[in-house]
PDB file of C-alpha atoms in Angstrom:
ATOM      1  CA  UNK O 151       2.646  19.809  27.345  1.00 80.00           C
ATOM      2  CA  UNK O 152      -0.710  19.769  25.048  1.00 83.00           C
ATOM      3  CA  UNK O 153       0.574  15.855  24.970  1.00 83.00           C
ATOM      4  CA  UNK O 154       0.391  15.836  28.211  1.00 89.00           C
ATOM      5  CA  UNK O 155      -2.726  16.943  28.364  1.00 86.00           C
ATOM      6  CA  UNK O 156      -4.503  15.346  26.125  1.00 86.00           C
ATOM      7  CA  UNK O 157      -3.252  11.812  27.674  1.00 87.00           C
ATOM      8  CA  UNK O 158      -4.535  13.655  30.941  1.00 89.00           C
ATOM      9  CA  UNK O 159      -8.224  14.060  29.407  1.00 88.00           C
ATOM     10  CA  UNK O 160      -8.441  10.422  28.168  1.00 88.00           C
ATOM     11  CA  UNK O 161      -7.336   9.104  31.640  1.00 92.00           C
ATOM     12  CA  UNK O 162      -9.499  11.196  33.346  1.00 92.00           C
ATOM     13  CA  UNK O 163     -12.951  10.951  31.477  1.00 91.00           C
ATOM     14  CA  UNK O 164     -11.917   6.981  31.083  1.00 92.00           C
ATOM     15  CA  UNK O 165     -11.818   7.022  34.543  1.00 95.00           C
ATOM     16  CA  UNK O 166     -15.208   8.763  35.322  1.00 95.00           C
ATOM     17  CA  UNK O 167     -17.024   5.252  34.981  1.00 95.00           C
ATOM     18  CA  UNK O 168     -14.726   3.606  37.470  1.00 96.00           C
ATOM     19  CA  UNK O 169     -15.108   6.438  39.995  1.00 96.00           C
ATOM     20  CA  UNK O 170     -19.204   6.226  39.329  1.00 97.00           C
ATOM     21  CA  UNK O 171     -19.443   2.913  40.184  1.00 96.00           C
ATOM     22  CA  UNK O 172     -17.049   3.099  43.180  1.00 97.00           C
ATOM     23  CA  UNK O 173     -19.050   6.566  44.357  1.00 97.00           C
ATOM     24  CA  UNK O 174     -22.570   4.153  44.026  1.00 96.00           C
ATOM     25  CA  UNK O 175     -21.096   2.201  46.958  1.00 96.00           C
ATOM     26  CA  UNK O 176     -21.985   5.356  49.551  1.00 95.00           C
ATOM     27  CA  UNK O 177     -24.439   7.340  47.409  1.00 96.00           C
ATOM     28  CA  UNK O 178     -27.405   7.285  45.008  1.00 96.00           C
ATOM     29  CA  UNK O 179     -26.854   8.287  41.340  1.00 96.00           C
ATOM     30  CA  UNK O 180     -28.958  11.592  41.587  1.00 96.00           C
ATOM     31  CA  UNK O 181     -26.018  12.670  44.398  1.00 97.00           C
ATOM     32  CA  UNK O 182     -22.846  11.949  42.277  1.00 97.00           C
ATOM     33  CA  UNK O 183     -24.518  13.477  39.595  1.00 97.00           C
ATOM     34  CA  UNK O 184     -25.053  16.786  41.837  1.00 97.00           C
ATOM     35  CA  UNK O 185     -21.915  16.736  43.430  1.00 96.00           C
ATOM     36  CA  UNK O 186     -19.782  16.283  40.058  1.00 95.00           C
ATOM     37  CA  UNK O 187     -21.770  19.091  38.607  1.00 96.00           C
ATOM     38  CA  UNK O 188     -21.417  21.110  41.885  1.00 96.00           C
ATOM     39  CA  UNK O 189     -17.620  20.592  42.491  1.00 96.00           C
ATOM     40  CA  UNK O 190     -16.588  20.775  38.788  1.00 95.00           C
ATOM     41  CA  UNK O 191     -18.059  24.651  38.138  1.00 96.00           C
ATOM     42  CA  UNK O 192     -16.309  25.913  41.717  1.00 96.00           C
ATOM     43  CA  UNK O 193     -13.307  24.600  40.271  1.00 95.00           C
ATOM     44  CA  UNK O 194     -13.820  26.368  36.882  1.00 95.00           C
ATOM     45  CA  UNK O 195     -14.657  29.153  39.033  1.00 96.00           C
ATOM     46  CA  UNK O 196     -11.009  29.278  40.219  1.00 95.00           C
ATOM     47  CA  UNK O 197      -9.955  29.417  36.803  1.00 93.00           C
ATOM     48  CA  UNK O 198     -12.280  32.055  35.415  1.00 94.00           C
ATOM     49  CA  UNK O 199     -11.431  33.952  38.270  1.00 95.00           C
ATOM     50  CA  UNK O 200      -7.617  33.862  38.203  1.00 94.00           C
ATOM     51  CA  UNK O 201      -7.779  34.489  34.562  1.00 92.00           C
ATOM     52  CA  UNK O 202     -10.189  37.342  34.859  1.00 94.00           C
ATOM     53  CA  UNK O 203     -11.985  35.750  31.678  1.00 94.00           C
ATOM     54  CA  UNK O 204     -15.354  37.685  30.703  1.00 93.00           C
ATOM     55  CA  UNK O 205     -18.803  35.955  30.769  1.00 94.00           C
ATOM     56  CA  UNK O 206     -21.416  36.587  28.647  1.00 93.00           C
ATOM     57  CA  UNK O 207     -23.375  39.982  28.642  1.00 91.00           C
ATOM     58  CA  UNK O 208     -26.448  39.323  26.509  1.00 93.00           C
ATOM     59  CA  UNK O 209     -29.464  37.148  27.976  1.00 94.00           C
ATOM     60  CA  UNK O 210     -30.078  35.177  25.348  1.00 95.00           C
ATOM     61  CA  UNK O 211     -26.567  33.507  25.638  1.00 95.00           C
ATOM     62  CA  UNK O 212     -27.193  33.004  29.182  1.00 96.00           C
ATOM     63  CA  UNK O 213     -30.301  30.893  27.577  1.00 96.00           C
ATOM     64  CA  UNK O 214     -28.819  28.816  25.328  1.00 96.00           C
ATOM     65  CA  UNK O 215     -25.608  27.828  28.075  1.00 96.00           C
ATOM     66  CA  UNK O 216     -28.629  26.712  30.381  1.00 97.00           C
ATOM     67  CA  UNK O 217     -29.582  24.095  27.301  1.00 96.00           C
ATOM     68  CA  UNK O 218     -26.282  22.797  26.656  1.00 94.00           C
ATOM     69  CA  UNK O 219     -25.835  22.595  31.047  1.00 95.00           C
ATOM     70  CA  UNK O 220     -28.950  20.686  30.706  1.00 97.00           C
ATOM     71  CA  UNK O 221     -27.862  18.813  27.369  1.00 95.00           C
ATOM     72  CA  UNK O 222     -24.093  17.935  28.306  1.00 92.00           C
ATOM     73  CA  UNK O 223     -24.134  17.719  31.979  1.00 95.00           C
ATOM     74  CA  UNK O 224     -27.862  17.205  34.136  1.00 96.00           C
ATOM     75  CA  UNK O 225     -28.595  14.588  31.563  1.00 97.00           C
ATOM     76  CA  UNK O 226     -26.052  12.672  30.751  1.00 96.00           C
ATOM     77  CA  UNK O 227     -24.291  12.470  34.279  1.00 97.00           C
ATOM     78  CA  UNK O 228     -27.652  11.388  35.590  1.00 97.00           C
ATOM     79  CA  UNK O 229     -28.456   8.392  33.239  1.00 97.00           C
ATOM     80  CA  UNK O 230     -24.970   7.165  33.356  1.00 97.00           C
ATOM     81  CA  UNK O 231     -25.136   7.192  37.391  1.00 97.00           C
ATOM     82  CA  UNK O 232     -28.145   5.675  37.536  1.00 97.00           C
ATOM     83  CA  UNK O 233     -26.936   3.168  34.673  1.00 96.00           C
ATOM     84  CA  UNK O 234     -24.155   2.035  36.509  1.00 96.00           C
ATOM     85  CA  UNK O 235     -26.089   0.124  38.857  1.00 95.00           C
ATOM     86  CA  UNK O 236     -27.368  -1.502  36.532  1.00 93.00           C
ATOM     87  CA  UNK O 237     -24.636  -2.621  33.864  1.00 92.00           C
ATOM     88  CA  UNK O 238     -20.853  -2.634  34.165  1.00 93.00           C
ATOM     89  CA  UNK O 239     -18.243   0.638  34.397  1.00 94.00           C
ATOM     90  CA  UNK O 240     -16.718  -1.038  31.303  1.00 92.00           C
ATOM     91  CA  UNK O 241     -19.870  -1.372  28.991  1.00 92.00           C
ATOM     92  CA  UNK O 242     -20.720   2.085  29.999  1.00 93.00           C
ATOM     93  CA  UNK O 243     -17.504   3.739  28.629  1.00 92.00           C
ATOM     94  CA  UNK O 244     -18.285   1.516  25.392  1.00 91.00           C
ATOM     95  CA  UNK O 245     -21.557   3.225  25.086  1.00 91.00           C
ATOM     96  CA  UNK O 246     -19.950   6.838  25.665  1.00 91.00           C
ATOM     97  CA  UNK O 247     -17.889   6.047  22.296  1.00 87.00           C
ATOM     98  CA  UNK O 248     -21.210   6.105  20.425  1.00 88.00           C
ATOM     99  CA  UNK O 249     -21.436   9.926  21.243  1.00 86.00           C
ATOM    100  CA  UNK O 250     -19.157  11.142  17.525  1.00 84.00           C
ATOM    101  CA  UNK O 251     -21.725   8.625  15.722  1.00 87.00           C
ATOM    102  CA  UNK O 252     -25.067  10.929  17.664  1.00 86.00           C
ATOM    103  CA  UNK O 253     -22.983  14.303  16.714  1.00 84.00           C
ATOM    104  CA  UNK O 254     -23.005  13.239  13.057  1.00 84.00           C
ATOM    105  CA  UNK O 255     -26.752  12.765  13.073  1.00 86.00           C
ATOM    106  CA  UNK O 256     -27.777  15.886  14.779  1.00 85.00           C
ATOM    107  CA  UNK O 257     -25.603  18.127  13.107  1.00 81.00           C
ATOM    108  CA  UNK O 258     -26.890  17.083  10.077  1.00 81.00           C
ATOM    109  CA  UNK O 259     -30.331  15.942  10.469  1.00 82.00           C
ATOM    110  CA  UNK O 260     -31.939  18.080  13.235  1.00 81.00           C
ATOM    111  CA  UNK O 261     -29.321  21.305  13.443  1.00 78.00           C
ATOM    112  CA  UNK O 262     -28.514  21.016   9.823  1.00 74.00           C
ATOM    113  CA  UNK O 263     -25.357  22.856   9.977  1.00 69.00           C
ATOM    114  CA  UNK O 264     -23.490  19.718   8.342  1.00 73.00           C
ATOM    115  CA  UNK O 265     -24.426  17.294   5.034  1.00 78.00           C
ATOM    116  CA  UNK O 266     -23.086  13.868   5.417  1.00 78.00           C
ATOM    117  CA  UNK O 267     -21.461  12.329   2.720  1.00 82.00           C
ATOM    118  CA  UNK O 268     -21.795   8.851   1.550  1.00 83.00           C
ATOM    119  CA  UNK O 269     -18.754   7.572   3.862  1.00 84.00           C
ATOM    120  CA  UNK O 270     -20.742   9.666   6.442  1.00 81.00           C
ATOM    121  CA  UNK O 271     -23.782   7.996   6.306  1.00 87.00           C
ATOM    122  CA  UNK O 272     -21.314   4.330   5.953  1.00 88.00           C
ATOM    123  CA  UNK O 273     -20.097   5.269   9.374  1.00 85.00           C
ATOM    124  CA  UNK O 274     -23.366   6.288  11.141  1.00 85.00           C
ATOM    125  CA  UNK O 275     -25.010   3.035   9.736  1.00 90.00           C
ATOM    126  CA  UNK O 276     -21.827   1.130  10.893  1.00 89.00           C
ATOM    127  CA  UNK O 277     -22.318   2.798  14.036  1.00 84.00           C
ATOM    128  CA  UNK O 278     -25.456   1.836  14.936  1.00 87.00           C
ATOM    129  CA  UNK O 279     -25.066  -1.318  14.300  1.00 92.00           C
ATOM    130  CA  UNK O 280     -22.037  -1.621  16.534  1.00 87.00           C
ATOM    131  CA  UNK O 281     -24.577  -0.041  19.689  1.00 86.00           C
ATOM    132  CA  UNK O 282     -27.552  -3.335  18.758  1.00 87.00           C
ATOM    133  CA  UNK O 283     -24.607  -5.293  18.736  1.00 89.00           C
ATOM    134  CA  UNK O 284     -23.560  -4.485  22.324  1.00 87.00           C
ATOM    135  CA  UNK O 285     -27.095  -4.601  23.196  1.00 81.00           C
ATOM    136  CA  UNK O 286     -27.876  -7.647  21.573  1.00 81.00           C
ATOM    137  CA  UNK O 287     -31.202  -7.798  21.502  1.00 78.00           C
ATOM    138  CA  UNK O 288     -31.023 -11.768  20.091  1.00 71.00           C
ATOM    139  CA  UNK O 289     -30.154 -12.366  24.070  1.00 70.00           C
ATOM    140  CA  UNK O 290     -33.162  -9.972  26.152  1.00 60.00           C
ATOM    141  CA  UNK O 291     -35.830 -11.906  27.000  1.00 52.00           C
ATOM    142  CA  UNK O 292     -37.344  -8.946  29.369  1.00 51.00           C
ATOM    143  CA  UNK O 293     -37.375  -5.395  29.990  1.00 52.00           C
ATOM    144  CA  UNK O 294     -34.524  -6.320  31.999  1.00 56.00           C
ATOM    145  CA  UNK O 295     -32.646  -3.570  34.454  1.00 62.00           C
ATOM    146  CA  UNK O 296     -29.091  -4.174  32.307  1.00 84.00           C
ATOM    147  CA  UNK O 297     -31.323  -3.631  29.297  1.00 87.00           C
ATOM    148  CA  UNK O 298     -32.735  -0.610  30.825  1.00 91.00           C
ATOM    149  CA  UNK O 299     -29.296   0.932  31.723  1.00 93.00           C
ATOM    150  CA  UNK O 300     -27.765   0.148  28.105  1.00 91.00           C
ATOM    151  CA  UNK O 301     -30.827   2.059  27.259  1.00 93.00           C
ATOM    152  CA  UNK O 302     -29.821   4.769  29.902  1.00 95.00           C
ATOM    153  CA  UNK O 303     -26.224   4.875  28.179  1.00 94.00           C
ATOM    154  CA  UNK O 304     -27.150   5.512  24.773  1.00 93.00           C
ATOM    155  CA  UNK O 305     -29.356   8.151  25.781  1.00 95.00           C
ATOM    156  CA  UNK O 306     -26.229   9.659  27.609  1.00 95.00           C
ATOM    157  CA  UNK O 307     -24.228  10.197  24.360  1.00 92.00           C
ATOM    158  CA  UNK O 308     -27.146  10.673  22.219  1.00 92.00           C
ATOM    159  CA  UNK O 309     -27.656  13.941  24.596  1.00 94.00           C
ATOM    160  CA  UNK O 310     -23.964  14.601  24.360  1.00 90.00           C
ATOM    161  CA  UNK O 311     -24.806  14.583  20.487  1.00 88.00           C
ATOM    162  CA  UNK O 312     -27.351  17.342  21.170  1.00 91.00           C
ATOM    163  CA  UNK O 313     -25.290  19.533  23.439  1.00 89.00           C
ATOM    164  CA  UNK O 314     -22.323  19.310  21.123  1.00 85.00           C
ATOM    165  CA  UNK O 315     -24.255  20.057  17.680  1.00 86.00           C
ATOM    166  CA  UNK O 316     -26.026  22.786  19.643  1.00 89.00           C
ATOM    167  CA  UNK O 317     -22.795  24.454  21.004  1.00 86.00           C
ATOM    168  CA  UNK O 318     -21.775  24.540  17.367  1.00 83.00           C
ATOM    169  CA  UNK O 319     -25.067  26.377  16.147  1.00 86.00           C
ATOM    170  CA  UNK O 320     -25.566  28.830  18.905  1.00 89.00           C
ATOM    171  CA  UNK O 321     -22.258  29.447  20.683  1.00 87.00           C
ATOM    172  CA  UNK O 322     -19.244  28.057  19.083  1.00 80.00           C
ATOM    173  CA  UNK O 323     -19.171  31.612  16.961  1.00 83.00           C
ATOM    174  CA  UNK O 324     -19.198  33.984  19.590  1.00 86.00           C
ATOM    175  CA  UNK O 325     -16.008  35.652  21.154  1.00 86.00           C
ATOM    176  CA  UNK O 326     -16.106  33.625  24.635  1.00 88.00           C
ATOM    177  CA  UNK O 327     -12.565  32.606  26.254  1.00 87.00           C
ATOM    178  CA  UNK O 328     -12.521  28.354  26.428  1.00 83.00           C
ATOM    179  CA  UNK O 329     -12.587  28.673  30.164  1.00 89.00           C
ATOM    180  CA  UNK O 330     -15.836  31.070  29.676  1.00 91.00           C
ATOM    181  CA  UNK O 331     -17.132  28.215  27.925  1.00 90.00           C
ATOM    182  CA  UNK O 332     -16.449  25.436  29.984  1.00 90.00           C
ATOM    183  CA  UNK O 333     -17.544  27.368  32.964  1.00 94.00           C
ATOM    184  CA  UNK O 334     -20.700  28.469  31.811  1.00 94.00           C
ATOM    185  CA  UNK O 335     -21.700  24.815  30.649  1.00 93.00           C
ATOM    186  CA  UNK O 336     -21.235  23.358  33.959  1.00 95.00           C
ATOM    187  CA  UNK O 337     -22.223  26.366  35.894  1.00 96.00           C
ATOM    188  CA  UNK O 338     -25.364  26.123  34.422  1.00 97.00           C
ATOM    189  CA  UNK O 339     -25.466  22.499  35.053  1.00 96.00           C
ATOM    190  CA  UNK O 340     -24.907  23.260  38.847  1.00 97.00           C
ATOM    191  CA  UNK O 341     -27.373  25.849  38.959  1.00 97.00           C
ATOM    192  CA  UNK O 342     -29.636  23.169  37.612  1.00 97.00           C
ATOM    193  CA  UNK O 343     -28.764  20.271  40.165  1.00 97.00           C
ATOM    194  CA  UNK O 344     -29.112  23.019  42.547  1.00 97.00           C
ATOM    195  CA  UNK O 345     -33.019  23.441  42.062  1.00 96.00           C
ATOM    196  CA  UNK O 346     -33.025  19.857  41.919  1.00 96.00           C
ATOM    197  CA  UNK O 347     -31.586  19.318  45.172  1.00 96.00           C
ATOM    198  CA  UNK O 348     -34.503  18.136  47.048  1.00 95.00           C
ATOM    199  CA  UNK O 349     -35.589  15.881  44.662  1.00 94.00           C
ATOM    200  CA  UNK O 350     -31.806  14.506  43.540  1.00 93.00           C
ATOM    201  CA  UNK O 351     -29.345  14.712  46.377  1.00 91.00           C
ATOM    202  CA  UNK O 352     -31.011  14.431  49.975  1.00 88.00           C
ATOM    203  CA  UNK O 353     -30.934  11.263  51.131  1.00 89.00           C
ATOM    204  CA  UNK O 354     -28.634   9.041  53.112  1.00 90.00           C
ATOM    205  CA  UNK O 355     -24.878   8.888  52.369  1.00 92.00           C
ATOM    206  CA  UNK O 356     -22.035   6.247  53.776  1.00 93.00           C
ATOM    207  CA  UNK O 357     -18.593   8.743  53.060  1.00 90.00           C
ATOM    208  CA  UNK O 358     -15.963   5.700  53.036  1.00 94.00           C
ATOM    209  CA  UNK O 359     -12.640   6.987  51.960  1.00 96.00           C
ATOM    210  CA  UNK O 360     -13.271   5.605  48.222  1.00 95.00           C
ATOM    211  CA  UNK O 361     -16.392   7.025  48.068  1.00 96.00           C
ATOM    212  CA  UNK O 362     -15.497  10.465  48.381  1.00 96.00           C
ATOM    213  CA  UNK O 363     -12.369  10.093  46.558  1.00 96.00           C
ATOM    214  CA  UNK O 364     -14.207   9.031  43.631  1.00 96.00           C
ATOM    215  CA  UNK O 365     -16.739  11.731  44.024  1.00 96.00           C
ATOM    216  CA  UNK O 366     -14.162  14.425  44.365  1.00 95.00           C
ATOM    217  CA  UNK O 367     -11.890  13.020  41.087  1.00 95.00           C
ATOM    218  CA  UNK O 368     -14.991  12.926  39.486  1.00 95.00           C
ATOM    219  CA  UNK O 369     -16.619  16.144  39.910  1.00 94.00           C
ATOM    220  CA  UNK O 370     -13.072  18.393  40.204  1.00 92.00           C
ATOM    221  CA  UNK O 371     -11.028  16.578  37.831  1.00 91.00           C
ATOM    222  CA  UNK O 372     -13.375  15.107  35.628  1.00 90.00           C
ATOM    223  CA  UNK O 373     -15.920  17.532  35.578  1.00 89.00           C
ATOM    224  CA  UNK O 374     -13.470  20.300  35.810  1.00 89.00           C
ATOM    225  CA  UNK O 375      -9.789  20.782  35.399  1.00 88.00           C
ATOM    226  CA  UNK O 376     -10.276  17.708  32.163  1.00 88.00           C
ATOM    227  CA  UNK O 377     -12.523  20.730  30.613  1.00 82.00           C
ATOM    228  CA  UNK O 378      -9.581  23.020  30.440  1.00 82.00           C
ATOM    229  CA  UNK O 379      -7.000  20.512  29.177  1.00 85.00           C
ATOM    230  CA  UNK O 380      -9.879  19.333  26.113  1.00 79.00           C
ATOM    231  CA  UNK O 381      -9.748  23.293  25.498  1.00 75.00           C
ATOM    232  CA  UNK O 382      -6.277  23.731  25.183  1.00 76.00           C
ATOM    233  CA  UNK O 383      -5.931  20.358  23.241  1.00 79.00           C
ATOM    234  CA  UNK O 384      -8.520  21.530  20.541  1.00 72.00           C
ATOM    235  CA  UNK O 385      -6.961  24.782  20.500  1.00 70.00           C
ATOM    236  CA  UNK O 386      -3.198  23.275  19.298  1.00 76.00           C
ATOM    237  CA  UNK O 387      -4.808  20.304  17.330  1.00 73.00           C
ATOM    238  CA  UNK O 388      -7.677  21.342  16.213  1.00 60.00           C
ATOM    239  CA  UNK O 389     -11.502  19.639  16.420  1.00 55.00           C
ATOM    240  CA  UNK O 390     -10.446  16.252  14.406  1.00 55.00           C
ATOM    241  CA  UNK O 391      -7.352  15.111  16.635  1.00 61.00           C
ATOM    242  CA  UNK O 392      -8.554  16.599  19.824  1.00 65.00           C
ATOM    243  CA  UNK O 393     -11.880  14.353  18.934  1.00 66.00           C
ATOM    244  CA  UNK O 394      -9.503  11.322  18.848  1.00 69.00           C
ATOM    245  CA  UNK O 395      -9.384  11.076  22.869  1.00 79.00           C
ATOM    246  CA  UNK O 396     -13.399   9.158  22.418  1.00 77.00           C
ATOM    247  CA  UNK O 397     -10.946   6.256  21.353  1.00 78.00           C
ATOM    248  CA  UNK O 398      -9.038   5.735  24.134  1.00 85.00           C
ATOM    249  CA  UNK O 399     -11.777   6.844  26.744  1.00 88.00           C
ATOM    250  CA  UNK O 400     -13.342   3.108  26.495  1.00 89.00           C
ATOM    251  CA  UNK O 401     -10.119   1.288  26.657  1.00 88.00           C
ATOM    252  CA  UNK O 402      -9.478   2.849  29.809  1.00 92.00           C
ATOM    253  CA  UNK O 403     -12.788   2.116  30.752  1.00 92.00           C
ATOM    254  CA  UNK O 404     -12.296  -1.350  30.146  1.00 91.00           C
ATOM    255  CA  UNK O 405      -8.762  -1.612  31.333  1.00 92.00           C
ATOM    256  CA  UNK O 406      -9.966  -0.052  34.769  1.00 93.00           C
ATOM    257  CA  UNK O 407     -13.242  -2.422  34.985  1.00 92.00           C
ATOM    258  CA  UNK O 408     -12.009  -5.568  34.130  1.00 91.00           C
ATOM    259  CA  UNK O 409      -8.513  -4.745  36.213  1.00 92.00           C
ATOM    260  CA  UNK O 410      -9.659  -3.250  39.958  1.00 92.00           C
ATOM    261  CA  UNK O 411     -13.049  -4.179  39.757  1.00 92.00           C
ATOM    262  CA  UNK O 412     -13.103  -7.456  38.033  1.00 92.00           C
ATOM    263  CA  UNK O 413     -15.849  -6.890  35.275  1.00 91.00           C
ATOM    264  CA  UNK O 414     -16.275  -9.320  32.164  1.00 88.00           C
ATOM    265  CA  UNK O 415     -16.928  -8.611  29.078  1.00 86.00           C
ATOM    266  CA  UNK O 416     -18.726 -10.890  26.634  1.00 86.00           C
ATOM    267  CA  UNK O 417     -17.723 -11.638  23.029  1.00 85.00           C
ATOM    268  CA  UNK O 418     -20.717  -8.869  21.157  1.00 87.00           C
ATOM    269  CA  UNK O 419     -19.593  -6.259  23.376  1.00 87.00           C
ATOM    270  CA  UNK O 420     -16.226  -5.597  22.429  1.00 89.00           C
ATOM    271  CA  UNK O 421     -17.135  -6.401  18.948  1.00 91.00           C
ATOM    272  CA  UNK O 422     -19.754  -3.822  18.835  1.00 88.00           C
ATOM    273  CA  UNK O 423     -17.170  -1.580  20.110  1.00 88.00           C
ATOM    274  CA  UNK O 424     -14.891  -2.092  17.383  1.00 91.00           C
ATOM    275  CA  UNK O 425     -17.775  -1.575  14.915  1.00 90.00           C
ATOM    276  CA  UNK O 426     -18.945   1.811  16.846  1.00 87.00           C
ATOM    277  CA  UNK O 427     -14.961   2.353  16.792  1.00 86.00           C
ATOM    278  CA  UNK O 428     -14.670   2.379  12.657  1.00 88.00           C
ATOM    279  CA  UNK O 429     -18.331   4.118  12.675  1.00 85.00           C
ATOM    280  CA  UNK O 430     -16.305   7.091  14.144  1.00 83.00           C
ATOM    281  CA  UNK O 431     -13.761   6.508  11.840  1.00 84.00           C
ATOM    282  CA  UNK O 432     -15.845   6.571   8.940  1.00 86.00           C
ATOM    283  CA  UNK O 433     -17.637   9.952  10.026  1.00 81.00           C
ATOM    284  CA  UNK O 434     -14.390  11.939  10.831  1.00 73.00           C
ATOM    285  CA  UNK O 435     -12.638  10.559   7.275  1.00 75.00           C
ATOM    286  CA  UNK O 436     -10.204   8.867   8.772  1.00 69.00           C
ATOM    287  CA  UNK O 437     -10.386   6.150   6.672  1.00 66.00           C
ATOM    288  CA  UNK O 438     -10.183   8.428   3.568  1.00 61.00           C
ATOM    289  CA  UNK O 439      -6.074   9.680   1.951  1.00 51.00           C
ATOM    290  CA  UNK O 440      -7.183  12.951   2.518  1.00 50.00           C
ATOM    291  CA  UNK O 441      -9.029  13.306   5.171  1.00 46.00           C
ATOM    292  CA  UNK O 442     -11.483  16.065   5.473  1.00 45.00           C
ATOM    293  CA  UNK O 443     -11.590  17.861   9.160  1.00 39.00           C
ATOM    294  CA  UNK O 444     -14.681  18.373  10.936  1.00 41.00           C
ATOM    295  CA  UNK O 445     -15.069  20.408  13.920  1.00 43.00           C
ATOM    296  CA  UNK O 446     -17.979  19.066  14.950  1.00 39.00           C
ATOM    297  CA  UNK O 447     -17.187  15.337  16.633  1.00 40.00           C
ATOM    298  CA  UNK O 448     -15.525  16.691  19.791  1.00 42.00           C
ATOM    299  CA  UNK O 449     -15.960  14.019  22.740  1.00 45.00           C
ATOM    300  CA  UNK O 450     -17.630  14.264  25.931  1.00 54.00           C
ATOM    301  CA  UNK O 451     -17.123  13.359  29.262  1.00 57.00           C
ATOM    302  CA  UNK O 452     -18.619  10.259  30.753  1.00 67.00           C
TER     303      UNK O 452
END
């Protein structure tokens, strides 16, 4: 079953750049933003309902949720959206890999909760050179709007890196149900999108059948039921091989793009992939006999 569900997780999220680009046929990228955040906390609602699981009491909490909404969800699911007009559903999953690389360097640089060690620092290096190599910067000869939404992706899973390193330092300790969790970080994230609705999500729509299919497997499955699975998953495997589903996320990606919507790939983008690919495996020890687990690379969703 937690097999099960962890293949579920890495189909969905892979998915969530295919269903983007499809959704960008019938709306703008500030509505599939909204409506993924929208339609992913009423169906954690369902959950934390049936399961009668608490939320939390104190304020502050309530405080630092709204920060990792912001931080995991509002930011993220806007720049990849508005991204995806820009480069391909396939590049944009390869960017969404670099988000264990961003963990590594805000846990340990701006949280401080984590020292890297020399194989650490290897794989962020390594890593970071695998996201210029994507870019490659030898080839942009303008302020181009592909360079512009690379730029856009990056910042997506560098603010996954925050949200994630953040969850560790303020919330990850307190006595909250997984489902609490989940809820609260995209109920927030809803709550958010909702005060931005005039300025994100009016404006006109054309609701083909594949447009709101995409927008409804994005924002309940994606954005919701994949939360619950990633919970359970970490639960029985713990941080390190739950954190392995960011490896299979842009192979689906790129199996989906290139296969129904006929994207190419050129030859520094799936090398820089590989690169950002033993990055990750360099931060998490994989590479090492015994290697040393770290609860603080869990993936995010794209």
């Amino acid at each position: 079953m937690i097999a099960l569900m962890f293949a579920g997780s890495a189909l969905i999220w892979g998915s969530s750049f295919l269903f983007m680009k499809v959704a960008l046929e019938g709306a703008s990228f500030g509505q599939i933003a909204w409506s993924r955040a929208i339609l992913g906390a009423l169906v954690l609602a369902v959950f934390v309902a049936i399961g009668r699981h608490a939320l939390p009491r104190e304020p502050i909490v309530w405080l630092h949720f709204l920060v990792v909404g912001v931080t995991n969800c509002t930011i993220p699911h806007l720049l990849f959206a508005w991204a995806e007009q820009h480069v391909s559903s396939s590049l944009a999953s390869i960017y969404n890999s670099f988000t264990p690389i961003a963990t590594a360097i805000m846990v340990a640089l701006v949280y401080r909760v984590e020292r890297l060690g020399g194989q650490q620092v290897a794989g962020v290096v390594v890593g970071i050179l695998g996201a210029v190599v994507v870019i490659a910067p030898w080839s942009v000869g303008a302020l181009s709007g592909d360079l512009w939404g690379q730029l856009a992706c990056l910042g997506a899973a560098c603010s996954y890196g925050v949200a994630i390193g953040y969850t560790r330092t303020f919330i990850s300790h307190r006595s909250l149900s997984g489902t609490s969790v989940a809820f609260m970080n995209i109920g927030m994230a809803a709550l958010v999108m909702l005060v931005l609705t005039p300025i994100v999500a009016v404006g006109p729509v054309e609701l083909s059948l594949p447009v709101v299919g995409s927008l409804l497997l994005l924002g309940g499955l994606g954005t919701g039921v994949a939360y619950i699975w990633n919970i359970g998953v970490l639960r029985a495997w713990g941080a390190t091989a739950s954190s392995t589903v960011t490896y299979l996320m842009p192979v689906v990606g790129i199996g989906l793009g290139v296969s129904l919507l006929g994207e190419t790939l050129t030859w520094n983008e799936p090398l820089g992939a590989v690169l950002v690919l033993a990055g990750i495996l360099l931060v998490q020890g994989k590479l090492r006999r015994r290697p040393k687990v770290s609860d603080t690379l869990s993936s995010a969703a794209g």
